[in-house]
Each structure stands twice: as C-alpha cells, then as structure tokens.
mmCIF file of C-alpha atoms and ligand atoms in Angstrom:
data_model
loop_
_atom_site.group_PDB
_atom_site.id
_atom_site.type_symbol
_atom_site.label_atom_id
_atom_site.label_comp_id
_atom_site.label_asym_id
_atom_site.label_seq_id
_atom_site.Cartn_x
_atom_site.Cartn_y
_atom_site.Cartn_z
ATOM 1 C CA MET A 17 11.623 27.548 14.967
ATOM 2 C CA ILE A 18 8.563 25.384 15.535
ATOM 3 C CA ASP A 19 7.431 24.380 12.070
ATOM 4 C CA LEU A 20 3.646 23.891 11.852
ATOM 5 C CA ARG A 21 3.314 24.505 8.121
ATOM 6 C CA SER A 22 2.781 20.853 7.251
ATOM 7 C CA ASP A 23 3.239 17.290 8.483
ATOM 8 C CA THR A 24 5.617 16.757 5.552
ATOM 9 C CA VAL A 25 8.456 18.743 7.175
ATOM 10 C CA THR A 26 9.571 15.907 9.481
ATOM 11 C CA ARG A 27 13.090 14.499 9.293
ATOM 12 C CA PRO A 28 13.936 10.784 9.584
ATOM 13 C CA THR A 29 14.796 9.742 13.131
ATOM 14 C CA GLU A 30 18.113 8.086 13.996
ATOM 15 C CA ALA A 31 16.372 4.711 14.330
ATOM 16 C CA MET A 32 14.734 5.178 10.934
ATOM 17 C CA ARG A 33 18.089 6.039 9.343
ATOM 18 C CA ALA A 34 19.577 2.888 10.893
ATOM 19 C CA ALA A 35 16.740 0.792 9.424
ATOM 20 C CA MET A 36 17.375 2.392 6.019
ATOM 21 C CA ALA A 37 21.105 1.703 6.206
ATOM 22 C CA ALA A 38 20.491 -1.952 7.049
ATOM 23 C CA ALA A 39 17.873 -2.598 4.349
ATOM 24 C CA GLU A 40 18.348 -5.510 1.980
ATOM 25 C CA VAL A 41 17.845 -4.208 -1.566
ATOM 26 C CA GLY A 42 17.518 -5.331 -5.193
ATOM 27 C CA ASP A 43 16.272 -3.991 -8.517
ATOM 28 C CA ASP A 44 12.604 -3.150 -8.007
ATOM 29 C CA VAL A 45 11.808 -2.856 -11.731
ATOM 30 C CA TYR A 46 12.795 -6.552 -11.916
ATOM 31 C CA GLY A 47 10.565 -7.088 -8.849
ATOM 32 C CA GLU A 48 13.665 -8.105 -6.901
ATOM 33 C CA ASP A 49 13.815 -5.667 -4.008
ATOM 34 C CA PRO A 50 12.880 -7.799 -0.982
ATOM 35 C CA THR A 51 12.271 -4.822 1.319
ATOM 36 C CA VAL A 52 9.895 -3.190 -1.171
ATOM 37 C CA ARG A 53 8.054 -6.460 -1.748
ATOM 38 C CA ALA A 54 7.685 -7.035 1.987
ATOM 39 C CA LEU A 55 6.343 -3.503 2.487
ATOM 40 C CA GLU A 56 3.835 -3.902 -0.349
ATOM 41 C CA GLU A 57 2.587 -7.212 1.050
ATOM 42 C CA HIS A 58 2.403 -5.836 4.570
ATOM 43 C CA VAL A 59 0.425 -2.715 3.656
ATOM 44 C CA ALA A 60 -1.939 -4.583 1.299
ATOM 45 C CA GLY A 61 -2.595 -6.972 4.196
ATOM 46 C CA LEU A 62 -3.313 -4.153 6.668
ATOM 47 C CA PHE A 63 -6.183 -2.953 4.467
ATOM 48 C CA GLY A 64 -7.355 -6.372 3.251
ATOM 49 C CA HIS A 65 -6.379 -5.636 -0.358
ATOM 50 C CA GLU A 66 -4.763 -8.186 -2.683
ATOM 51 C CA ALA A 67 -1.758 -6.172 -3.711
ATOM 52 C CA ALA A 68 0.086 -2.866 -3.379
ATOM 53 C CA LEU A 69 2.625 -0.843 -5.322
ATOM 54 C CA PHE A 70 5.279 1.434 -3.800
ATOM 55 C CA MET A 71 5.441 4.921 -5.350
ATOM 56 C CA PRO A 72 7.599 7.996 -4.829
ATOM 57 C CA THR A 73 4.594 10.250 -4.103
ATOM 58 C CA GLY A 74 0.971 10.242 -3.093
ATOM 59 C CA SER A 75 0.071 12.194 -6.209
ATOM 60 C CA MET A 76 1.465 9.407 -8.388
ATOM 61 C CA ALA A 77 -0.372 6.803 -6.288
ATOM 62 C CA ASN A 78 -3.663 8.712 -6.731
ATOM 63 C CA VAL A 79 -3.153 9.258 -10.455
ATOM 64 C CA LEU A 80 -2.487 5.559 -11.035
ATOM 65 C CA ALA A 81 -5.246 4.415 -8.661
ATOM 66 C CA VAL A 82 -7.914 6.556 -10.321
ATOM 67 C CA ALA A 83 -6.674 5.574 -13.785
ATOM 68 C CA ALA A 84 -7.072 1.916 -12.793
ATOM 69 C CA VAL A 85 -10.842 2.384 -12.529
ATOM 70 C CA VAL A 86 -11.636 5.348 -14.830
ATOM 71 C CA ALA A 87 -10.930 5.100 -18.570
ATOM 72 C CA PRO A 88 -9.982 8.090 -20.754
ATOM 73 C CA GLY A 89 -13.152 10.056 -21.499
ATOM 74 C CA GLN A 90 -14.931 8.894 -18.342
ATOM 75 C CA GLU A 91 -15.285 10.866 -15.104
ATOM 76 C CA VAL A 92 -14.642 10.555 -11.385
ATOM 77 C CA LEU A 93 -16.824 12.433 -8.855
ATOM 78 C CA CYS A 94 -15.127 13.957 -5.809
ATOM 79 C CA GLU A 95 -15.495 16.710 -3.212
ATOM 80 C CA ALA A 96 -14.556 20.173 -4.512
ATOM 81 C CA ARG A 97 -11.485 20.606 -2.294
ATOM 82 C CA ALA A 98 -10.174 17.063 -2.799
ATOM 83 C CA HIS A 99 -6.420 16.756 -3.259
ATOM 84 C CA ILE A 100 -7.021 14.934 -6.576
ATOM 85 C CA ALA A 101 -9.041 17.912 -7.832
ATOM 86 C CA ARG A 102 -6.928 20.784 -6.522
ATOM 87 C CA ALA A 103 -3.400 19.769 -5.681
ATOM 88 C CA GLU A 104 -2.312 17.285 -8.334
ATOM 89 C CA LEU A 105 -1.982 19.991 -10.980
ATOM 90 C CA GLY A 106 -4.523 18.509 -13.352
ATOM 91 C CA ALA A 107 -2.615 15.223 -13.729
ATOM 92 C CA HIS A 108 -5.802 13.157 -13.934
ATOM 93 C CA GLY A 109 -6.838 15.118 -16.998
ATOM 94 C CA ALA A 110 -3.424 15.874 -18.447
ATOM 95 C CA VAL A 111 -2.012 12.361 -18.019
ATOM 96 C CA SER A 112 -5.017 10.031 -17.756
ATOM 97 C CA GLY A 113 -7.482 11.851 -20.024
ATOM 98 C CA LEU A 114 -10.368 11.718 -17.582
ATOM 99 C CA THR A 115 -12.654 14.442 -16.244
ATOM 100 C CA MET A 116 -14.029 15.298 -12.812
ATOM 101 C CA ARG A 117 -17.177 16.826 -11.377
ATOM 102 C CA THR A 118 -17.448 17.805 -7.758
ATOM 103 C CA TRP A 119 -19.824 18.301 -4.860
ATOM 104 C CA SER A 120 -19.065 20.735 -2.022
ATOM 105 C CA HIS A 121 -19.191 20.063 1.684
ATOM 106 C CA PRO A 122 -17.699 22.415 4.319
ATOM 107 C CA ARG A 123 -16.127 19.426 6.132
ATOM 108 C CA GLY A 124 -15.267 17.451 2.998
ATOM 109 C CA GLN A 125 -17.846 14.798 3.789
ATOM 110 C CA VAL A 126 -19.770 12.324 1.631
ATOM 111 C CA ASP A 127 -23.047 13.815 0.359
ATOM 112 C CA LEU A 128 -25.201 11.083 -1.175
ATOM 113 C CA ALA A 129 -27.946 13.529 -2.192
ATOM 114 C CA ALA A 130 -25.417 15.548 -4.185
ATOM 115 C CA LEU A 131 -23.910 12.373 -5.600
ATOM 116 C CA GLY A 132 -27.371 11.251 -6.669
ATOM 117 C CA GLU A 133 -27.713 14.477 -8.678
ATOM 118 C CA LEU A 134 -24.250 14.273 -10.205
ATOM 119 C CA PHE A 135 -24.122 10.589 -11.042
ATOM 120 C CA ALA A 136 -24.259 9.895 -14.799
ATOM 121 C CA PRO A 137 -24.888 6.330 -15.948
ATOM 122 C CA ASP A 138 -23.887 5.203 -19.437
ATOM 123 C CA LEU A 139 -26.039 7.398 -21.712
ATOM 124 C CA GLY A 140 -24.325 6.419 -24.941
ATOM 125 C CA PRO A 141 -22.980 9.176 -27.175
ATOM 126 C CA TYR A 142 -24.520 12.055 -25.171
ATOM 127 C CA PHE A 143 -22.954 12.453 -21.728
ATOM 128 C CA VAL A 144 -19.733 11.678 -19.902
ATOM 129 C CA GLN A 145 -20.140 8.458 -17.932
ATOM 130 C CA THR A 146 -19.338 8.318 -14.217
ATOM 131 C CA ALA A 147 -16.899 5.472 -13.583
ATOM 132 C CA ALA A 148 -15.798 6.129 -9.998
ATOM 133 C CA LEU A 149 -16.470 8.066 -6.803
ATOM 134 C CA SER A 150 -13.517 9.401 -4.837
ATOM 135 C CA VAL A 151 -13.265 10.372 -1.172
ATOM 136 C CA GLU A 152 -10.412 11.650 0.989
ATOM 137 C CA ASN A 153 -9.935 10.498 4.601
ATOM 138 C CA THR A 154 -8.861 12.473 6.483
ATOM 139 C CA HIS A 155 -9.760 15.445 4.313
ATOM 140 C CA ASN A 156 -6.742 17.731 4.070
ATOM 141 C CA PHE A 157 -8.293 21.040 2.968
ATOM 142 C CA ALA A 158 -11.308 20.473 5.213
ATOM 143 C CA GLY A 159 -8.945 20.704 8.197
ATOM 144 C CA GLY A 160 -8.047 17.037 8.673
ATOM 145 C CA ALA A 161 -11.722 16.061 8.990
ATOM 146 C CA VAL A 162 -12.495 12.373 9.483
ATOM 147 C CA LEU A 163 -15.095 10.723 7.237
ATOM 148 C CA PRO A 164 -17.181 8.396 9.453
ATOM 149 C CA LEU A 165 -17.072 4.716 8.478
ATOM 150 C CA ALA A 166 -20.888 4.534 8.235
ATOM 151 C CA ASP A 167 -20.845 7.251 5.556
ATOM 152 C CA LEU A 168 -18.124 5.437 3.635
ATOM 153 C CA GLN A 169 -20.122 2.213 3.801
ATOM 154 C CA ALA A 170 -23.190 4.043 2.484
ATOM 155 C CA LEU A 171 -21.044 5.382 -0.357
ATOM 156 C CA ARG A 172 -19.836 1.838 -1.066
ATOM 157 C CA ALA A 173 -23.468 0.641 -1.289
ATOM 158 C CA PHE A 174 -24.337 3.585 -3.567
ATOM 159 C CA ALA A 175 -21.436 2.647 -5.862
ATOM 160 C CA ASP A 176 -22.337 -1.049 -5.870
ATOM 161 C CA GLU A 177 -25.939 -0.293 -6.826
ATOM 162 C CA ARG A 178 -24.646 1.620 -9.844
ATOM 163 C CA GLY A 179 -21.738 -0.632 -10.753
ATOM 164 C CA VAL A 180 -18.990 1.963 -10.302
ATOM 165 C CA ALA A 181 -15.727 1.953 -8.351
ATOM 166 C CA VAL A 182 -14.669 3.762 -5.168
ATOM 167 C CA HIS A 183 -11.279 5.443 -4.842
ATOM 168 C CA LEU A 184 -10.059 6.415 -1.373
ATOM 169 C CA ASP A 185 -7.289 8.988 -0.990
ATOM 170 C CA GLY A 186 -5.917 7.716 2.300
ATOM 171 C CA ALA A 187 -2.828 9.913 2.538
ATOM 172 C CA ARG A 188 -3.793 10.455 6.209
ATOM 173 C CA ILE A 189 -5.869 7.311 6.774
ATOM 174 C CA TRP A 190 -3.555 6.558 9.732
ATOM 175 C CA ASN A 191 -4.824 9.697 11.474
ATOM 176 C CA ALA A 192 -8.444 8.656 10.878
ATOM 177 C CA HIS A 193 -7.665 5.182 12.230
ATOM 178 C CA VAL A 194 -6.020 6.490 15.400
ATOM 179 C CA ALA A 195 -8.624 9.221 16.005
ATOM 180 C CA THR A 196 -11.607 6.845 15.737
ATOM 181 C CA GLY A 197 -10.236 3.363 16.437
ATOM 182 C CA THR A 198 -11.730 2.183 13.132
ATOM 183 C CA PRO A 199 -9.718 -0.818 11.876
ATOM 184 C CA LEU A 200 -7.650 -0.155 8.757
ATOM 185 C CA SER A 201 -9.293 -3.197 7.158
ATOM 186 C CA SER A 202 -12.733 -1.555 7.512
ATOM 187 C CA TYR A 203 -11.479 1.462 5.584
ATOM 188 C CA GLY A 204 -9.872 -0.848 3.037
ATOM 189 C CA ALA A 205 -13.157 -2.707 2.537
ATOM 190 C CA VAL A 206 -14.989 0.363 1.194
ATOM 191 C CA ALA A 207 -12.468 1.039 -1.587
ATOM 192 C CA ASP A 208 -11.629 -0.729 -4.862
ATOM 193 C CA VAL A 209 -8.410 1.247 -5.096
ATOM 194 C CA MET A 210 -6.723 3.544 -2.588
ATOM 195 C CA SER A 211 -3.530 5.386 -1.756
ATOM 196 C CA VAL A 212 -1.713 5.715 1.546
ATOM 197 C CA CYS A 213 1.215 7.979 2.402
ATOM 198 C CA LEU A 214 4.253 7.216 4.547
ATOM 199 C CA SER A 215 5.795 10.696 4.510
ATOM 200 C CA LYS A 216 3.094 12.822 6.157
ATOM 201 C CA GLY A 217 2.392 12.182 9.828
ATOM 202 C CA LEU A 218 4.340 8.917 9.790
ATOM 203 C CA GLY A 219 7.602 10.738 9.176
ATOM 204 C CA ALA A 220 9.266 8.719 6.399
ATOM 205 C CA PRO A 221 11.296 10.883 4.003
ATOM 206 C CA VAL A 222 9.421 9.632 0.929
ATOM 207 C CA GLY A 223 6.912 7.024 -0.174
ATOM 208 C CA SER A 224 3.275 6.222 -0.809
ATOM 209 C CA LEU A 225 1.512 3.062 -1.904
ATOM 210 C CA MET A 226 -1.389 2.321 -4.201
ATOM 211 C CA LEU A 227 -3.567 -0.610 -3.109
ATOM 212 C CA GLY A 228 -6.068 -2.667 -5.070
ATOM 213 C CA SER A 229 -6.715 -6.024 -6.699
ATOM 214 C CA ALA A 230 -3.811 -7.973 -8.216
ATOM 215 C CA GLU A 231 -5.122 -6.950 -11.636
ATOM 216 C CA HIS A 232 -5.314 -3.226 -10.734
ATOM 217 C CA ILE A 233 -1.779 -3.342 -9.399
ATOM 218 C CA ALA A 234 -0.385 -5.219 -12.416
ATOM 219 C CA GLY A 235 -1.813 -2.483 -14.659
ATOM 220 C CA ALA A 236 -0.495 0.252 -12.383
ATOM 221 C CA ARG A 237 2.993 -1.282 -12.464
ATOM 222 C CA VAL A 238 3.027 -0.767 -16.240
ATOM 223 C CA ARG A 239 1.674 2.810 -15.978
ATOM 224 C CA ARG A 240 4.115 3.673 -13.194
ATOM 225 C CA LYS A 241 7.054 2.748 -15.466
ATOM 226 C CA ARG A 242 5.445 4.708 -18.318
ATOM 227 C CA LEU A 243 5.395 7.805 -16.087
ATOM 228 C CA GLY A 244 9.065 7.353 -15.277
ATOM 229 C CA GLY A 245 8.284 5.955 -11.842
ATOM 230 C CA GLY A 246 10.138 2.653 -12.130
ATOM 231 C CA MET A 247 12.655 2.634 -9.284
ATOM 232 C CA ARG A 248 15.662 0.471 -8.549
ATOM 233 C CA GLN A 249 17.210 -0.239 -5.096
ATOM 234 C CA VAL A 250 14.421 1.568 -3.257
ATOM 235 C CA GLY A 251 14.329 -0.903 -0.394
ATOM 236 C CA ILE A 252 16.357 1.781 1.333
ATOM 237 C CA LEU A 253 13.213 3.986 1.189
ATOM 238 C CA ALA A 254 10.724 1.192 1.822
ATOM 239 C CA ALA A 255 12.657 0.391 5.008
ATOM 240 C CA ALA A 256 11.982 3.912 6.259
ATOM 241 C CA GLY A 257 8.279 3.433 5.541
ATOM 242 C CA ARG A 258 8.169 0.078 7.300
ATOM 243 C CA HIS A 259 9.931 1.572 10.317
ATOM 244 C CA ALA A 260 7.370 4.396 10.363
ATOM 245 C CA LEU A 261 4.473 1.936 10.241
ATOM 246 C CA ASP A 262 5.929 -0.103 13.079
ATOM 247 C CA HIS A 263 6.784 2.847 15.341
ATOM 248 C CA HIS A 264 4.916 6.024 14.376
ATOM 249 C CA VAL A 265 1.237 5.147 13.998
ATOM 250 C CA GLU A 266 -0.033 5.008 17.588
ATOM 251 C CA ARG A 267 1.829 8.207 18.496
ATOM 252 C CA LEU A 268 -0.387 10.170 16.067
ATOM 253 C CA ALA A 269 -2.707 10.492 19.085
ATOM 254 C CA ASP A 270 -0.125 12.926 20.512
ATOM 255 C CA ASP A 271 -0.309 15.054 17.353
ATOM 256 C CA HIS A 272 -4.099 15.148 17.672
ATOM 257 C CA ALA A 273 -3.875 16.245 21.320
ATOM 258 C CA HIS A 274 -1.350 18.939 20.358
ATOM 259 C CA ALA A 275 -3.665 20.254 17.628
ATOM 260 C CA ARG A 276 -6.524 20.538 20.154
ATOM 261 C CA LEU A 277 -4.185 22.408 22.504
ATOM 262 C CA LEU A 278 -3.413 24.906 19.728
ATOM 263 C CA ALA A 279 -7.133 25.226 18.918
ATOM 264 C CA GLU A 280 -7.931 26.173 22.508
ATOM 265 C CA ALA A 281 -5.094 28.700 22.578
ATOM 266 C CA VAL A 282 -6.325 30.552 19.481
ATOM 267 C CA GLY A 283 -9.969 30.403 20.525
ATOM 268 C CA ALA A 284 -11.043 27.901 17.866
ATOM 269 C CA ASP A 285 -13.474 25.126 18.755
ATOM 270 C CA PRO A 286 -11.387 22.053 19.683
ATOM 271 C CA ALA A 287 -14.398 19.906 18.721
ATOM 272 C CA GLY A 288 -13.772 21.007 15.141
ATOM 273 C CA VAL A 289 -10.276 19.483 15.233
ATOM 274 C CA ASP A 290 -10.632 15.795 14.369
ATOM 275 C CA THR A 291 -6.942 15.073 13.892
ATOM 276 C CA ASN A 292 -3.650 16.951 13.400
ATOM 277 C CA ILE A 293 -4.746 19.898 11.248
ATOM 278 C CA LEU A 294 -6.097 23.141 12.647
ATOM 279 C CA ALA A 295 -7.565 25.915 10.505
ATOM 280 C CA PHE A 296 -8.555 29.205 12.113
ATOM 281 C CA GLU A 297 -9.611 32.676 11.082
ATOM 282 C CA VAL A 298 -7.590 35.851 11.608
ATOM 283 C CA ALA A 299 -8.011 39.426 10.368
ATOM 284 C CA ASP A 300 -5.087 39.313 7.947
ATOM 285 C CA ALA A 301 -3.422 35.947 7.281
ATOM 286 C CA PRO A 302 -0.168 37.092 5.606
ATOM 287 C CA SER A 303 0.529 39.554 8.414
ATOM 288 C CA TYR A 304 -0.274 36.883 11.051
ATOM 289 C CA VAL A 305 2.141 34.451 9.349
ATOM 290 C CA ALA A 306 4.908 37.079 9.407
ATOM 291 C CA ARG A 307 4.351 37.936 13.089
ATOM 292 C CA ALA A 308 4.248 34.244 14.051
ATOM 293 C CA ARG A 309 7.540 33.692 12.218
ATOM 294 C CA GLU A 310 9.156 36.548 14.114
ATOM 295 C CA ALA A 311 8.010 34.934 17.352
ATOM 296 C CA GLY A 312 9.423 31.536 16.341
ATOM 297 C CA VAL A 313 6.464 29.654 14.844
ATOM 298 C CA LEU A 314 5.947 28.818 11.186
ATOM 299 C CA VAL A 315 2.312 28.497 10.078
ATOM 300 C CA GLY A 316 0.692 28.685 6.643
ATOM 301 C CA ALA A 317 -1.885 31.044 5.125
ATOM 302 C CA VAL A 318 -4.529 29.142 3.167
ATOM 303 C CA GLY A 319 -6.644 32.138 2.204
ATOM 304 C CA ALA A 320 -6.734 35.859 2.928
ATOM 305 C CA THR A 321 -7.993 35.286 6.487
ATOM 306 C CA THR A 322 -7.374 31.575 7.183
ATOM 307 C CA ILE A 323 -4.343 30.092 8.937
ATOM 308 C CA ARG A 324 -3.402 26.418 8.861
ATOM 309 C CA ALA A 325 -1.290 24.790 11.563
ATOM 310 C CA VAL A 326 -0.331 21.113 11.400
ATOM 311 C CA THR A 327 1.194 19.018 14.178
ATOM 312 C CA HIS A 328 3.576 16.123 13.504
ATOM 313 C CA LEU A 329 6.379 13.851 14.666
ATOM 314 C CA ASP A 330 8.893 16.692 15.113
ATOM 315 C CA VAL A 331 6.606 18.774 17.349
ATOM 316 C CA SER A 332 7.071 17.743 20.988
ATOM 317 C CA ARG A 333 4.671 18.467 23.840
ATOM 318 C CA ASP A 334 6.968 21.332 24.877
ATOM 319 C CA ASP A 335 6.962 22.714 21.326
ATOM 320 C CA ALA A 336 3.158 22.491 21.194
ATOM 321 C CA GLU A 337 2.796 24.325 24.502
ATOM 322 C CA ARG A 338 5.250 27.029 23.442
ATOM 323 C CA ALA A 339 3.528 27.427 20.045
ATOM 324 C CA ALA A 340 0.122 27.590 21.775
ATOM 325 C CA LYS A 341 1.374 30.459 23.943
ATOM 326 C CA ILE A 342 2.809 32.357 20.993
ATOM 327 C CA LEU A 343 -0.180 31.878 18.658
ATOM 328 C CA GLY A 344 -2.574 32.641 21.510
ATOM 329 C CA SER A 345 -0.810 35.954 22.221
ATOM 330 C CA LEU A 346 -1.076 36.919 18.536
HETATM 331 C C1 PLP B 417 -0.116 15.161 0.520
HETATM 332 C C2 PLP B 417 -1.333 14.521 -0.025
HETATM 333 C C3 PLP B 417 -1.287 13.666 -1.140
HETATM 334 C C4 PLP B 417 -0.018 13.326 -1.899
HETATM 335 O O1 PLP B 417 0.913 14.288 -1.971
HETATM 336 P P1 PLP B 417 2.402 14.114 -2.540
HETATM 337 O O2 PLP B 417 2.976 15.401 -2.132
HETATM 338 O O3 PLP B 417 2.270 13.910 -4.000
HETATM 339 O O4 PLP B 417 3.032 12.937 -1.871
HETATM 340 C C5 PLP B 417 -2.456 13.092 -1.550
HETATM 341 N N1 PLP B 417 -3.613 13.325 -0.914
HETATM 342 C C6 PLP B 417 -3.690 14.114 0.163
HETATM 343 C C7 PLP B 417 -5.000 14.293 0.844
HETATM 344 C C8 PLP B 417 -2.565 14.753 0.642
HETATM 345 O O5 PLP B 417 -2.657 15.559 1.712
#
C-alpha cells in the first residue's frame, strides 16, 4: 500500500530511533530534560524568537499560543478553513473562552480588505474586541498553499497599526521554507506567537513547539501543565524531533516534486500545487477512494467530489511514480 492520506503516517527511521535511544533525559516538568531544553533553544533560534515550549501536539501548541495573546471574551480573526477554526474541536472556545470570526479565501490567503471589515477595536461594553490575527502557512485545507512573505509582512504592519498580535500556525512552515527559500527567521519575524510541528512532513513520531517571547512561554508553561501537558523524560521524543530537523527538512523538496507528479497524472494543474498536498476533483470521492485502495493507493476524501493526496518521507520516487500511474488510470 502507498499511503497518501496524510503526512502524519510516517514511521521513525532507524537513524531516528537510534537518536531516540541515545537521548540524555531528565524530568521536563522540573525543566531538567537537557534534550528538550536544547530542542526548544534550537527551534526558538531558527525563527528568531526568545523562547519555545515542547508540546505533544500541534493543537495544544496552537491553543496555548493563541491563549497567550487573546484573553477570555476577546476574539481572534482567521481564515474560514484554518486548522484552529475547524480541526481543533472548538478548544479555543471550550478551553480558552475566546471567540473567532473568519474571512474566506479559496487559497487560504491573507485578505487585508476583509480583515479591515472584520477588525473590531476596543468599543467598550458593546462589541467583542479583536486581540489577534491568525494565519496558517502552509494552509492545510487550502491544499498546502504557501502564504507569500510580502503578504505576511503586510499583515504584520496591519496588526502593528492596530496594536494587536499575530499568531502563525506553522505546522508546515518547513514546507513553505523549502518551496520558496524564505528564511525561517523571516517567517518568525511576522509572528508574536507561533507553532511548528515535527510529526508531519518531518517524520518525527510526535511533537510540536510553541514559540514566542520569554513571557509568553512562561505563561504557556503554566497553562500546558494545567491542561495535563506536563511531560517527564520526553528528551526521548525531542531527540526524534531534533534528528528530523537536522536530516529531513531539505528533502521536503522531493515531496513537493512527487506531489506535482501526481497532479500531472490526474490532470490537475501542477501550478496549483505549492508543496506536498494535492487536492483534485472526481465524480464520486468515496467510490474513487475505494477503487484506489483496491489498486494499492490510500487517498482521502475531503468532500463529496474532492480527493486529497499528501506526499511524505515514506513515499519514495518509485512509490510516487507507481501511485501516479494508478491514480491517473482511475
Ligand atoms: C496537523 C496540524 C496541526 C496540529 O495537529 P495535531 O494533530 O494536533 O498535532 C495544526 N495546524 C495545522 C495546519 C495542521 O495541519
């Protein structure tokens, strides 16, 4: 089976398992796990942020990052298909007591005109106050679309003019970096708080980080424990993440090439494939998924007529070519 359902289905490589086995560990709630601390410092440094906090999941990293800049009763503005709005099961409202309003863009992009309409300054006891703007790069449900740096910088200026924060969901920021050559520090500079994921395209079994100022991270450390996210000898997991960062970032270019190959095979426009996610239309998605499975390829249905295929570390060139043939013939 060639599994193209998601870039989360990867398994740790032998070298990654060796790095995990060799990791020096300590109690992370006491701040004594050297491998976790080194990972946090390293990743904060990559993005030019003061500090970082290791988390079990990207959802937890987003929940704590947004809560660092939006108080209960305030709102964050985001794109309608953002992961924070759709895929975190209402945690930002249920756990953090904040609300959201959204703008819609077919490619998940920044829309300053829409933001200008939505933005609510402090109007006293009449309206919910906007405290932060959130963007996702790459945008998962918009087919792995990259948000251009110039647009993010314009969003940063918009936020600065109004005195509000920017949150960046950077679960796949590595893909954006490799696809465009934009330095990670340039992405980091547009965000007050952000999240990055080590277990999507990078292939670690678990792990995300929240990044921000030392003060944001100190607050998040308290909230992480409150949520039951205080972890102990997790250097064993941080070591997998560090290995992924050191060995699996540049190779994302292969995943992007494989996704374009699949796009050509199914007659989609390869120019619409920015990174490792391909969405394409079929007559009947559930039936297409079943026929692809019979032929040896797992893909996902993300609507009645839309198929999603995602390339990753465990899809070789040979696999991609074979999958292209099979999906093309369907
Ligand atoms: C996967 C993902 C996350 C985090 O997901 P977890 O499954 O909680 O680790 C956050 N944002 C985006 C855009 C994602 O694709």
